[in-house]
Tab-separated table of C-alpha atoms in Angstrom:
chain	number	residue	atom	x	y	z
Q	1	UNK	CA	-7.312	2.204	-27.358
Q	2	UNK	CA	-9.523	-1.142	-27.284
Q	3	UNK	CA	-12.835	-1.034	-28.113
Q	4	UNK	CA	-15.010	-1.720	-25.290
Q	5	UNK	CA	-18.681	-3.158	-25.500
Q	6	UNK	CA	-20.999	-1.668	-23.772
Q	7	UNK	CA	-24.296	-2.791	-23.265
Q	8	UNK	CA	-27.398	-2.154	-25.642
Q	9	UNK	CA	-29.478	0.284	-23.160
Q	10	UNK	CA	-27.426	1.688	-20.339
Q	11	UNK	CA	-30.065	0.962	-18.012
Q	12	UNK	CA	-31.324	-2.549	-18.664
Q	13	UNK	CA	-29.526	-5.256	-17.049
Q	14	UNK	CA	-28.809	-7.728	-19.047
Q	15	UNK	CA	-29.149	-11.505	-17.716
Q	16	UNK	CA	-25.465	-12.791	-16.608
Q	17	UNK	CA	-25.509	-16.868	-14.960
Q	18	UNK	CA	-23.210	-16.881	-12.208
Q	19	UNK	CA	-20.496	-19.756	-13.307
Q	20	UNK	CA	-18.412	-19.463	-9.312
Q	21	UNK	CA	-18.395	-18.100	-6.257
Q	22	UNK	CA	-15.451	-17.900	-3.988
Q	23	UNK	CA	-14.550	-16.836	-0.725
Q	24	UNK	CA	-11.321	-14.535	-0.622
Q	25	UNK	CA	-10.759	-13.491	3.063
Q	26	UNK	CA	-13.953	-13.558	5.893
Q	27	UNK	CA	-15.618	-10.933	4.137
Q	28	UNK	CA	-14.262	-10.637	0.630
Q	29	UNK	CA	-15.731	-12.896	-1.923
Q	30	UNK	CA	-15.376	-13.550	-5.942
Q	31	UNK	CA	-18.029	-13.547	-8.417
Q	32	UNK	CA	-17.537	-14.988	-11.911
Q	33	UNK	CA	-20.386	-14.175	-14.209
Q	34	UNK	CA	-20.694	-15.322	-17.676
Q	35	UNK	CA	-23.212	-14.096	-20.337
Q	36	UNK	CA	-26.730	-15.796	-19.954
Q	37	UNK	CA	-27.559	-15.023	-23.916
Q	38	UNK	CA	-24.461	-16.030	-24.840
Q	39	UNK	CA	-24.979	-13.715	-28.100
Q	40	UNK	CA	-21.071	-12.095	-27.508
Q	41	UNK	CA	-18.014	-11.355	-25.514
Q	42	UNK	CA	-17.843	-8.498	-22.732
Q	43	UNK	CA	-14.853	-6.664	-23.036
Q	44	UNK	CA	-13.506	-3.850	-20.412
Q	45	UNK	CA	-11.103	-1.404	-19.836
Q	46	UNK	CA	-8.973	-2.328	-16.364
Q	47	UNK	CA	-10.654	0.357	-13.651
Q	48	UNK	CA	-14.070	0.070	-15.171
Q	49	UNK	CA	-16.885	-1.286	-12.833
Q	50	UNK	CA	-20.471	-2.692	-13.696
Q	51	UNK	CA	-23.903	-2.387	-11.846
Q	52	UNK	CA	-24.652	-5.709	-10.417
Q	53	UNK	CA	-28.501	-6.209	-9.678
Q	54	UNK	CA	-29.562	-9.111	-6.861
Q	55	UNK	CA	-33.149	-9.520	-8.375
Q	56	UNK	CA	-35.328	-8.098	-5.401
Q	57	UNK	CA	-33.006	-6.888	-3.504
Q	58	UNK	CA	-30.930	-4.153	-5.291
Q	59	UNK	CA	-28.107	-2.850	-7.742
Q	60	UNK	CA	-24.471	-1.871	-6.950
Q	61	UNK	CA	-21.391	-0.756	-8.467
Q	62	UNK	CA	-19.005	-3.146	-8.208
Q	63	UNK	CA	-15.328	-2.940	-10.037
Q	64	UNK	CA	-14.301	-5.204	-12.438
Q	65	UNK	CA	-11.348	-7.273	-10.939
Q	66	UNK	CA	-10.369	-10.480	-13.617
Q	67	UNK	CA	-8.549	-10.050	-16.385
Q	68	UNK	CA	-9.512	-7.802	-19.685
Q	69	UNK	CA	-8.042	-10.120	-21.886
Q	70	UNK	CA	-10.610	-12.884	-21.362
Q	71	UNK	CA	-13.859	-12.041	-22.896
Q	72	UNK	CA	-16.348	-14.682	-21.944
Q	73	UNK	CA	-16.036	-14.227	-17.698
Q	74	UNK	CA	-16.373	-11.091	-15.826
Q	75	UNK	CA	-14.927	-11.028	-12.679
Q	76	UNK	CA	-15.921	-9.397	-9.601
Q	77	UNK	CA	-14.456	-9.091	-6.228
Q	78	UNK	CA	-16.004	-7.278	-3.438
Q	79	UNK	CA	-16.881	-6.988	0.127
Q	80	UNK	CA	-20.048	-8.425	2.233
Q	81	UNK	CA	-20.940	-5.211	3.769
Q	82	UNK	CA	-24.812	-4.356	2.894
Q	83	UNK	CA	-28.192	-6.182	1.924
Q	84	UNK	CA	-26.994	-6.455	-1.663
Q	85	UNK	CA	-23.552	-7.900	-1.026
Q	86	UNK	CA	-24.612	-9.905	1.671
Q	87	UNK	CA	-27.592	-11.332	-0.894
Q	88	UNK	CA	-25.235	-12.132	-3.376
Q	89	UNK	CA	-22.877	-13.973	-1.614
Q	90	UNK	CA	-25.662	-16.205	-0.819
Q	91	UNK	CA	-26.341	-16.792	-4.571
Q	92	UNK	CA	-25.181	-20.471	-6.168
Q	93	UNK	CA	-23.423	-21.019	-9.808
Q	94	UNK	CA	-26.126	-21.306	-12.051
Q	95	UNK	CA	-28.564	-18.446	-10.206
Q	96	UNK	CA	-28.967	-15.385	-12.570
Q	97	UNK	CA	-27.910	-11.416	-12.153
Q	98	UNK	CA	-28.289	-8.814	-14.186
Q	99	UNK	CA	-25.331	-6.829	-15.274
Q	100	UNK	CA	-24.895	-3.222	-16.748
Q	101	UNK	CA	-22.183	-1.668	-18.196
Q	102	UNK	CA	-19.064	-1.473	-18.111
Q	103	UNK	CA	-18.872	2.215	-17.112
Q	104	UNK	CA	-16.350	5.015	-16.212
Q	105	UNK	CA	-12.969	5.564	-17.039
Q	106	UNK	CA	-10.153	3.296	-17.128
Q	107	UNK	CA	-6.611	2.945	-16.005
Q	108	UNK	CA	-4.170	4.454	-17.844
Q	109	UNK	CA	-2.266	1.539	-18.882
Q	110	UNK	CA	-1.421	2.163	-22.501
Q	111	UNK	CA	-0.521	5.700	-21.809
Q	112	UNK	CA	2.139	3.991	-19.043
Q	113	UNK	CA	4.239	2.716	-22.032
Q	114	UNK	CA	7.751	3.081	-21.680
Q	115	UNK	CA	7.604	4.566	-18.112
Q	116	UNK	CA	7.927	2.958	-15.284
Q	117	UNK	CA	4.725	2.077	-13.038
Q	118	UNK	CA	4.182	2.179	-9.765
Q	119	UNK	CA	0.777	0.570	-7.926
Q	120	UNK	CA	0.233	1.731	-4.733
Q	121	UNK	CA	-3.214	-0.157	-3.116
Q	122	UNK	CA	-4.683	-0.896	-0.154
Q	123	UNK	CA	-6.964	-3.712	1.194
Q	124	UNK	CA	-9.936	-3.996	-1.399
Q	125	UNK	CA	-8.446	-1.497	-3.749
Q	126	UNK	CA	-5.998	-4.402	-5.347
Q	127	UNK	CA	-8.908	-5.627	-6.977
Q	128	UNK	CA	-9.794	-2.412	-9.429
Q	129	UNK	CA	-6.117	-2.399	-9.897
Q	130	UNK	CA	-5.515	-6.084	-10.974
Q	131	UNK	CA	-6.888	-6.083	-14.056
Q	132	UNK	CA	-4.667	-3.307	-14.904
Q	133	UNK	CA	-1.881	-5.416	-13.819
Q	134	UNK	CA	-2.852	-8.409	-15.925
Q	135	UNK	CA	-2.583	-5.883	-18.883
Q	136	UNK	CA	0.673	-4.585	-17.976
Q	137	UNK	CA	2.083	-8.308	-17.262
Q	138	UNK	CA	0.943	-9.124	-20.592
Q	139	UNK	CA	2.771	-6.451	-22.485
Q	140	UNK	CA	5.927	-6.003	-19.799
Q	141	UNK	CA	8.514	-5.671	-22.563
Q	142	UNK	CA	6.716	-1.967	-23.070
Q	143	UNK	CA	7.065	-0.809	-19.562
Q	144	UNK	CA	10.074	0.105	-16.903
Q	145	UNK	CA	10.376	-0.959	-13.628
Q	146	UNK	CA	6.841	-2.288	-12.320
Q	147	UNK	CA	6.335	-1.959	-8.516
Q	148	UNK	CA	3.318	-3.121	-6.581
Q	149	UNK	CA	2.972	-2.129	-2.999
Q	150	UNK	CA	0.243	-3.532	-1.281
Q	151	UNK	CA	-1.339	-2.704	2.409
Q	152	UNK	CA	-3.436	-5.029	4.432
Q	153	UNK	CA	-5.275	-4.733	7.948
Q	154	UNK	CA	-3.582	-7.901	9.018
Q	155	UNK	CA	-1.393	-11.140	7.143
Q	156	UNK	CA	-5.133	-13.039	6.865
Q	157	UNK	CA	-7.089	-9.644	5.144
Q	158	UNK	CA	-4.245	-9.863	2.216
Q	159	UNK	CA	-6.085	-9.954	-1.377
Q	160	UNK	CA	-5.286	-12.344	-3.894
Q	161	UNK	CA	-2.136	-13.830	-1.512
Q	162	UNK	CA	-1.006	-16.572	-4.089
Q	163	UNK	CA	-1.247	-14.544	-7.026
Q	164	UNK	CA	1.117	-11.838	-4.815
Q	165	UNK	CA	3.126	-14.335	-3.969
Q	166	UNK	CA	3.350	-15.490	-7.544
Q	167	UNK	CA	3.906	-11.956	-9.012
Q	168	UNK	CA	6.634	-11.836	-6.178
Q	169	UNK	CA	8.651	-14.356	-7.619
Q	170	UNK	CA	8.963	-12.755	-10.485
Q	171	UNK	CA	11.666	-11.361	-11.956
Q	172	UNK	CA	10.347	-8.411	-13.192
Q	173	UNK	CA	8.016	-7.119	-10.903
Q	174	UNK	CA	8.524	-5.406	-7.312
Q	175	UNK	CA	5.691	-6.950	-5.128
Q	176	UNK	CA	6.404	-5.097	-1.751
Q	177	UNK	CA	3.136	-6.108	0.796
Q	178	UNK	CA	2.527	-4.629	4.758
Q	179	UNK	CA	-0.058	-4.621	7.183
Q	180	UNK	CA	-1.350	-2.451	9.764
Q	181	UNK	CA	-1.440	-5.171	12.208
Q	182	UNK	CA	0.237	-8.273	12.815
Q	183	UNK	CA	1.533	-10.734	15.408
Q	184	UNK	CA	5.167	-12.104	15.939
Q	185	UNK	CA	4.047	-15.328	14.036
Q	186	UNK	CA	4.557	-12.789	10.891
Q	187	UNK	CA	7.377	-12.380	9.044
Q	188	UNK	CA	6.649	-9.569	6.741
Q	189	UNK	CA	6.385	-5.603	6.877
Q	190	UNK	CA	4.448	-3.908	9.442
Q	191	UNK	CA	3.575	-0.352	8.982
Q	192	UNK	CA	1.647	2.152	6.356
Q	193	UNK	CA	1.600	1.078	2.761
Q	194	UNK	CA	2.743	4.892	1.855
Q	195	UNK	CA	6.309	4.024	3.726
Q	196	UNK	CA	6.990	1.614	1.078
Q	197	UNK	CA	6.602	4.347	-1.702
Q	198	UNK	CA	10.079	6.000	-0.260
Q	199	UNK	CA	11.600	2.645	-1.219
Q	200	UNK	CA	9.748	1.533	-4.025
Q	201	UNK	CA	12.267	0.838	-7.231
Q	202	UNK	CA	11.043	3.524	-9.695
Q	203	UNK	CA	12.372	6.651	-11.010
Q	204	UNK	CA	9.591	9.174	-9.634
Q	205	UNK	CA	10.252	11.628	-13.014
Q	206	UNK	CA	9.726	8.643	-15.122
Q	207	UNK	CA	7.071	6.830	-13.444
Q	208	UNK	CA	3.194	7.032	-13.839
Q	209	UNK	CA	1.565	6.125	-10.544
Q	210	UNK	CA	-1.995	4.108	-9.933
Q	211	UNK	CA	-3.743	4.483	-6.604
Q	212	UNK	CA	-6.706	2.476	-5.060
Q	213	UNK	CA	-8.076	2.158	-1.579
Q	214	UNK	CA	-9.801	3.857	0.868
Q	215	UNK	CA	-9.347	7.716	0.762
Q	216	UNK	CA	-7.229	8.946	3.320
Q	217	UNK	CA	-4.814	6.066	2.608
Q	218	UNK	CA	-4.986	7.564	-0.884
Q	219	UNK	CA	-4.686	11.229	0.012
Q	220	UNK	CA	-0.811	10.073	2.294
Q	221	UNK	CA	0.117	7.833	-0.670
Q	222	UNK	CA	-0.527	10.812	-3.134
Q	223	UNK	CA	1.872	12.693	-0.267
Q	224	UNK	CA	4.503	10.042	-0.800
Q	225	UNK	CA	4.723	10.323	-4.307
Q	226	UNK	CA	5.154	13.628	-4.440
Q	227	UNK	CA	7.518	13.611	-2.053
Q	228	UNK	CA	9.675	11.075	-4.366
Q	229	UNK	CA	8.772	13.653	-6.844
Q	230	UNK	CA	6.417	11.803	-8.691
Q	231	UNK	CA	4.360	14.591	-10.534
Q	232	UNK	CA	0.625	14.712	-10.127
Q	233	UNK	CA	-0.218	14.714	-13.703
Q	234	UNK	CA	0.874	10.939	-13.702
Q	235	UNK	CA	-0.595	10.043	-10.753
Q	236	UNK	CA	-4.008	8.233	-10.556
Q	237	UNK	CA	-6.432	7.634	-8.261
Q	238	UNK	CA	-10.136	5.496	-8.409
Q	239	UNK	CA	-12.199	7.401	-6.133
Q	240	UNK	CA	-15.947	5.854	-4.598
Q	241	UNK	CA	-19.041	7.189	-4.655
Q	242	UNK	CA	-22.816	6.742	-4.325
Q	243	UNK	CA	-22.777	5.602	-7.908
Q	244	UNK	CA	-26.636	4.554	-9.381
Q	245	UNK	CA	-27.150	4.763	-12.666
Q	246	UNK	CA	-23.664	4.521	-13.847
Q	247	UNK	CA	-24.492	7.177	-16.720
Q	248	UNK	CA	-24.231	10.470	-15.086
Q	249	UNK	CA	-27.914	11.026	-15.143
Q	250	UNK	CA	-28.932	10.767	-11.166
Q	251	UNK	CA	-26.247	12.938	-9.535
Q	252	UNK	CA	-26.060	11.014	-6.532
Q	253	UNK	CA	-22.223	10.889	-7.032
Q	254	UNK	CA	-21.422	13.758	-8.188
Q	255	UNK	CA	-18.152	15.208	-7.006
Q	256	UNK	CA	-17.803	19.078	-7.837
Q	257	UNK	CA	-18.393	19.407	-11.310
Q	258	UNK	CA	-18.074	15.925	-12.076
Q	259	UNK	CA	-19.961	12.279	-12.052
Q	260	UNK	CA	-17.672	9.628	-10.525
Q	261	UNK	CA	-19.461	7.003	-12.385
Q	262	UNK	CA	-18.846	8.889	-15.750
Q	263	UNK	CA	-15.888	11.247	-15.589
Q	264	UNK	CA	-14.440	8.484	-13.180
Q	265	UNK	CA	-13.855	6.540	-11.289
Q	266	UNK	CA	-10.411	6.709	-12.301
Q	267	UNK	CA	-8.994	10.427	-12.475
Q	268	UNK	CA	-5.913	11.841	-13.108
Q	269	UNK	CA	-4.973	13.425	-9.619
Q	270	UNK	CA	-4.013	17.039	-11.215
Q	271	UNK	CA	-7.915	17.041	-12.716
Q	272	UNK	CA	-8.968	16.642	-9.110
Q	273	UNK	CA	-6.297	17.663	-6.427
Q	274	UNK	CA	-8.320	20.889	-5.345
Q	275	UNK	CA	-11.138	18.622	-4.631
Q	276	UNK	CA	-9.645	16.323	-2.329
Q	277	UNK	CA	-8.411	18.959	-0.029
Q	278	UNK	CA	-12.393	20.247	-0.224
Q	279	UNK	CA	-13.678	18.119	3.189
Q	280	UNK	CA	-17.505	18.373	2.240
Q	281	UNK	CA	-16.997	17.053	-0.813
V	1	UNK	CA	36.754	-7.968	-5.563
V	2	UNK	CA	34.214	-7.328	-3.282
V	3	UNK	CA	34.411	-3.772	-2.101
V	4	UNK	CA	32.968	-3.236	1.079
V	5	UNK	CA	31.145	-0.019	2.673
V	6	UNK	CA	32.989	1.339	5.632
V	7	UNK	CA	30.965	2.684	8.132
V	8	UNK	CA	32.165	6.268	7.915
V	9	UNK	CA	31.228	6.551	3.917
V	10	UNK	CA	27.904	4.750	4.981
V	11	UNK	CA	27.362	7.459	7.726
V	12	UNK	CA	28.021	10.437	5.401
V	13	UNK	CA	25.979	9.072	2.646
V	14	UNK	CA	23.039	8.297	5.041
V	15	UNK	CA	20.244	10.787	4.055
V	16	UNK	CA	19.564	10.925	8.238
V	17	UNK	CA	23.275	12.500	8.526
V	18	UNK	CA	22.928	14.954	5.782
V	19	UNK	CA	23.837	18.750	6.320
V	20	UNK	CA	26.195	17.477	9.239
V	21	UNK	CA	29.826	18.751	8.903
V	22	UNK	CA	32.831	16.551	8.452
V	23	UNK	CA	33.660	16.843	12.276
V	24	UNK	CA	30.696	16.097	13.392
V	25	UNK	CA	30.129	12.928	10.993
V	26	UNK	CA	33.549	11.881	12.154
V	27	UNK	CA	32.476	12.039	15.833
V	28	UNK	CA	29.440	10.386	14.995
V	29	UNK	CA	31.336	7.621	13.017
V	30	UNK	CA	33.459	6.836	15.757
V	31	UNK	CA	30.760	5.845	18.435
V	32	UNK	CA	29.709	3.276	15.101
V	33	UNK	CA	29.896	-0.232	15.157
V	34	UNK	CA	28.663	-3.533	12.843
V	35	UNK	CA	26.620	-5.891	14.127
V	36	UNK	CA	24.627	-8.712	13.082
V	37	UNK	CA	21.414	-10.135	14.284
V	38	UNK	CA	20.152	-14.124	12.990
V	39	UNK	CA	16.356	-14.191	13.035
V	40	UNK	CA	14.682	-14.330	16.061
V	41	UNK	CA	17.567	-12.760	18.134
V	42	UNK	CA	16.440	-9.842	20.290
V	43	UNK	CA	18.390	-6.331	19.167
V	44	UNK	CA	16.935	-5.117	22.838
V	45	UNK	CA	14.475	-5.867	25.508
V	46	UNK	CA	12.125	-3.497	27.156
V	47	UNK	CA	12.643	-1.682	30.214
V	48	UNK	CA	16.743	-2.876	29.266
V	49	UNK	CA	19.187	0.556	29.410
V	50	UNK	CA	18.829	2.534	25.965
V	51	UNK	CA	22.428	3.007	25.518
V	52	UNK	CA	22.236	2.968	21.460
V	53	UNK	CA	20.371	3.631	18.268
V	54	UNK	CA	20.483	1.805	15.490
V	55	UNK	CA	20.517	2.361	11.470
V	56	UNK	CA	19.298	-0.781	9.919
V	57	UNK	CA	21.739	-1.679	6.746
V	58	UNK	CA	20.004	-5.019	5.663
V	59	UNK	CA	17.164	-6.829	7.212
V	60	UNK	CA	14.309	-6.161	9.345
V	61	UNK	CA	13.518	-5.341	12.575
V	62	UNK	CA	10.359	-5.983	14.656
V	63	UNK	CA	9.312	-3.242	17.200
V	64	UNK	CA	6.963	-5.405	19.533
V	65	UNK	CA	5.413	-5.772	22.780
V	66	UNK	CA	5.154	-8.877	24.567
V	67	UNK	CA	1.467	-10.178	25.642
V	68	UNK	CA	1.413	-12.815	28.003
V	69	UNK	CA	-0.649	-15.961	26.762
V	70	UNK	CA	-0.603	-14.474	23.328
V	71	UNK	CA	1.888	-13.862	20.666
V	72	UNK	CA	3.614	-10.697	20.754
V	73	UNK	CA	1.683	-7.662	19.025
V	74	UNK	CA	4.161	-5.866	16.221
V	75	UNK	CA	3.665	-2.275	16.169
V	76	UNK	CA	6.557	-1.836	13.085
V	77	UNK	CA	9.168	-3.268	11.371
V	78	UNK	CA	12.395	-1.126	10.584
V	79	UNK	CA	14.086	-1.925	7.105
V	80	UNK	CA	16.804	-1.254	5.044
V	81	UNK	CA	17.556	2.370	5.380
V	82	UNK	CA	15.804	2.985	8.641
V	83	UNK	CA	16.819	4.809	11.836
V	84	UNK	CA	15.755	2.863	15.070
V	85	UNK	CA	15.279	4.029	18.284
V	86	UNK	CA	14.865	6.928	20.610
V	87	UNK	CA	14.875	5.873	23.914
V	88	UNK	CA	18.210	6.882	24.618
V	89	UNK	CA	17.609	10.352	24.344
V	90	UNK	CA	14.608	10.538	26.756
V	91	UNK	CA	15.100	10.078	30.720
V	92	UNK	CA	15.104	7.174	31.436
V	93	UNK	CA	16.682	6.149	29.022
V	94	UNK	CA	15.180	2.802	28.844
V	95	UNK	CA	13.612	1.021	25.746
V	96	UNK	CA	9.808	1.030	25.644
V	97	UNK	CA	9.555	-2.152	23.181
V	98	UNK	CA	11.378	-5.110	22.406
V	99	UNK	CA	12.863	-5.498	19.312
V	100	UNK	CA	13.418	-8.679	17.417
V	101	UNK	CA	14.915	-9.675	14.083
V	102	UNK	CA	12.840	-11.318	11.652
V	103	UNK	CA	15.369	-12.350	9.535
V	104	UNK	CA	19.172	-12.212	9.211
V	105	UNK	CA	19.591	-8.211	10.076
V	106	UNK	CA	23.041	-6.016	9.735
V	107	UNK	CA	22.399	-2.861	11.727
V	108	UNK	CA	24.935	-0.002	12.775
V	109	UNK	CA	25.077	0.667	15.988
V	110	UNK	CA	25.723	4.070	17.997
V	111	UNK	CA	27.275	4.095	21.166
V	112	UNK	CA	24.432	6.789	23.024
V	113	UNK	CA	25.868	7.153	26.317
V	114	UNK	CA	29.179	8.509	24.679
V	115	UNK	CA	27.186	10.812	22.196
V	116	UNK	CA	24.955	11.726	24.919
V	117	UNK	CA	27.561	13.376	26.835
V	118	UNK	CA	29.109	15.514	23.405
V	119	UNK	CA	24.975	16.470	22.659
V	120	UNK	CA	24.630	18.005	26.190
V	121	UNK	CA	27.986	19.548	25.968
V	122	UNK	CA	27.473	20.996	22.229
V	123	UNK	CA	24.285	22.709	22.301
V	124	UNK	CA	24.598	23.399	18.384
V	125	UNK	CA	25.183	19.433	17.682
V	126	UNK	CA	22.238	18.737	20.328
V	127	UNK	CA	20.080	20.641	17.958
V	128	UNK	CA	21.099	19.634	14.472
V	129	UNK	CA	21.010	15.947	15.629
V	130	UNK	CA	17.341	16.388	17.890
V	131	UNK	CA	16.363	17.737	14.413
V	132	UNK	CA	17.256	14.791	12.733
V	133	UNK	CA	15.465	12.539	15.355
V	134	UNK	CA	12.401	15.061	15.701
V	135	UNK	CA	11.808	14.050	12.246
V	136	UNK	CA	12.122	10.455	12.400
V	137	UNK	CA	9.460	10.274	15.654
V	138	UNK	CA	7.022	12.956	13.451
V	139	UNK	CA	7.219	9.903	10.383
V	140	UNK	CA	6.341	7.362	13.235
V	141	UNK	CA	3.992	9.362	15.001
V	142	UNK	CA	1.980	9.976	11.712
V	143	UNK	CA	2.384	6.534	10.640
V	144	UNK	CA	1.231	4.858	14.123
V	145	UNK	CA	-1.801	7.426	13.864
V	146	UNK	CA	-2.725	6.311	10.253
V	147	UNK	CA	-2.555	2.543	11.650
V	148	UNK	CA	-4.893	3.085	14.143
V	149	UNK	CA	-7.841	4.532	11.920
V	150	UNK	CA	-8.267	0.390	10.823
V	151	UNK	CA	-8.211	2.032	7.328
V	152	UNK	CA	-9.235	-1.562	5.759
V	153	UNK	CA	-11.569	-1.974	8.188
V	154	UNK	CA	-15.465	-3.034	6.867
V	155	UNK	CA	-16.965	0.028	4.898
V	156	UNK	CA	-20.667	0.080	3.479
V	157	UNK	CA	-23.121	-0.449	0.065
């Protein structure tokens, strides 16, 4: 497994200069950060997420979504939705952050070797998943079939649209997208993401699944692929919660027994099936 | 040499037709028919007579409702593989939604009003094939539900 670097003192952030910032969809926008000291490279595992701080206005986990093999920019792709988002999409390239981690676990990409993958995501959830699929595109002679199924609200909420399209026109890769909503001006699937798992082009005994969006999209795709027969010891899902310090220390999300931010937030889904049938939890 | 699919091996190896017997599949194949759809080209119109269903072989299918002074709001698309339409089994018998190929679509047709007449008069093949269909409007039902919770929709810090 790679080596990852983590950061001196879990809980200082270090100083990270924001190189770009792009909008992605109305509220989705891209952060590239690159380090301030410039003393070495950041490396990550694909599912891992940092703590981003806005200087005076707050810290948040945020997922790691560029591409593990570069070590000099870490990417991150999230939504506007709070004070801390909202503040950082606000920042300029050259403004300062601080960054800890990387924490949690990662993807099982390595273990995926010779079996065929299947990524089943929703809105947002593509970008925890897409460094994962940079890893995998970089190493495709040592997998099976690779499918990507990908659900949107509507044709303009699609993530990362060219580099779907791109992946599309592959050879080698299944890129099936739908949305929830659309108008007759579209000319792609409408429906549920999870109704593209019964004709995704895997073999379900052979197949490790990855699964990322918002829960109860998560809990009918799980449904799906164990429908296909996909067994839940190679299925995975990144689950969200009130992560802080990233360490395990706070508890604020803890989960059962367990600390997203450090036994996640990627699990495997037979380590945490009886908990996501627990509502309170 | 191409080989082509006739409709009666297509029928039996349909997983919506499995568990019916080799009469029944042969009635059933008999009210079958090919046809093909370009893009854009309405399959049906709403409020028209439901006198079919459909099994989509290649393509894709809009179900949509027309809006006037807007574009028409898509509610599904049936693809390869999928069973379309229920209308003809429920009085009226009229189609609720318009539906429109997006692209080049082969679908199978069923003649309704003739297999209408042999459900009614075969309670046993009534059931087995309201099963069938029971099970197809559950997978929508759950589906349109899911759609409507905006799942994607903004969440918080």
């Amino acid at each position: 497994m790679k080596e990852m670097t983590a950061l001196k003192d879990p809980m200082v952030p270090a100083p990270f200069r924001i190189e770009r910032v792009r909008k992605e969809l109305s509220d989705t926008f891209t952060i590239d950060l690159v380090s301030a000291e410039r003393r070495r490279a950041f490396s990550f595992l694909p599912g891992q997420f940092n703590m981003l701080y806005v200087f005076g206005v707050g810290e948040i986990p945020i997922s790691i979504s560029g591409d593990p093999a570069d070590p000099e920019t870490i990417v991150h792709t999230t939504r506007a939705v709070g004070s801390v988002t909202n503040a950082m999409w606000k920042l300029g390239a050259g403004q300062t952050i601080g960054v800890r981690g990387p924490f949690g676990t990662s993807w099982p990409v390595e273990k995926a070797e010779g079996l065929d993958v299947v990524i089943v995501t929703g809105g947002i959830g593509l970008a925890p998943l897409r460094p994962a699929i940079y890893q995998i595109m970089s190493n495709r002679a040592a997998y099976g079939n690779v499918c990507i199924l990908y659900g949107a609200r509507t044709p303009e909420d699609i993530l990362f649209r060219k580099e779907l399209e791109k992946w599309r026109g592959q050879f080698d890769l299944q890129v099936d997208v739908t949305v929830d909503y659309a108008t007759g001006r579209w000319a792609g699937r409408v429906g549920v993401v999870t109704k593209l798992i019964g004709r995704g082009g895997f073999d379900p005994h052979q197949t490790v699944a990855l699964v990322c969006g918002p829960e109860i999209m998560m809990r009918f795709a799980v449904e799906a692929l164990a429908e296909r027969g996909v067994p839940n010891e190679r299925i995975y899902v990144s689950l969200e919660r009130n992560m802080k310090c990233g360490i395990g220390f706070c508890g604020h999300c803890q989960l059962g027994g367990d600390f997203v931010c450090k036994d996640g937030p990627v699990f495997g889904f037979d380590k945490i099936a009886h908990k996501f049938a627990i509502q309170e939890l | 040499m191409v080989q082509e699919i006739g409709l009666d091996q297509l029928i039996r190896e349909h997983p919506f037709f499995e568990g019916l017997d080799d009469a029944t599949l042969e009635l059933i194949a008999g009210c079958a028919a090919n046809e093909r759809f370009d893009a854009g080209q309405y399959v049906f119109r709403e409020g028209q007579p439901a006198d079919k269903f459909y099994m989509v072989r290649h393509g894709s299918v809009a179900l949509e409702v027309r809006a006037p002074g807007r574009d028409s709001i898509v509610l599904q698309t049936c693809d390869d593989g999928d069973v379309m339409g229920w209308s003809w089994l429920v009085p009226p018998f009229r189609w609720k939604w318009d539906a429109r190929a997006t692209r080049l679509s082969r679908l199978v047709s069923f003649d309704a009003i003739c297999l209408r007449g042999k459900l009614d008069a075969d309670p046993a093949l009534g059931y087995a094939m309201y099963k069938r269909f029971v099970r197809v409007i559950a997978e929508r039902l759950a589906n349109a539900r899911l759609q409507m919770l905006d799942l994607y929709g903004a969440g918080k810090e």
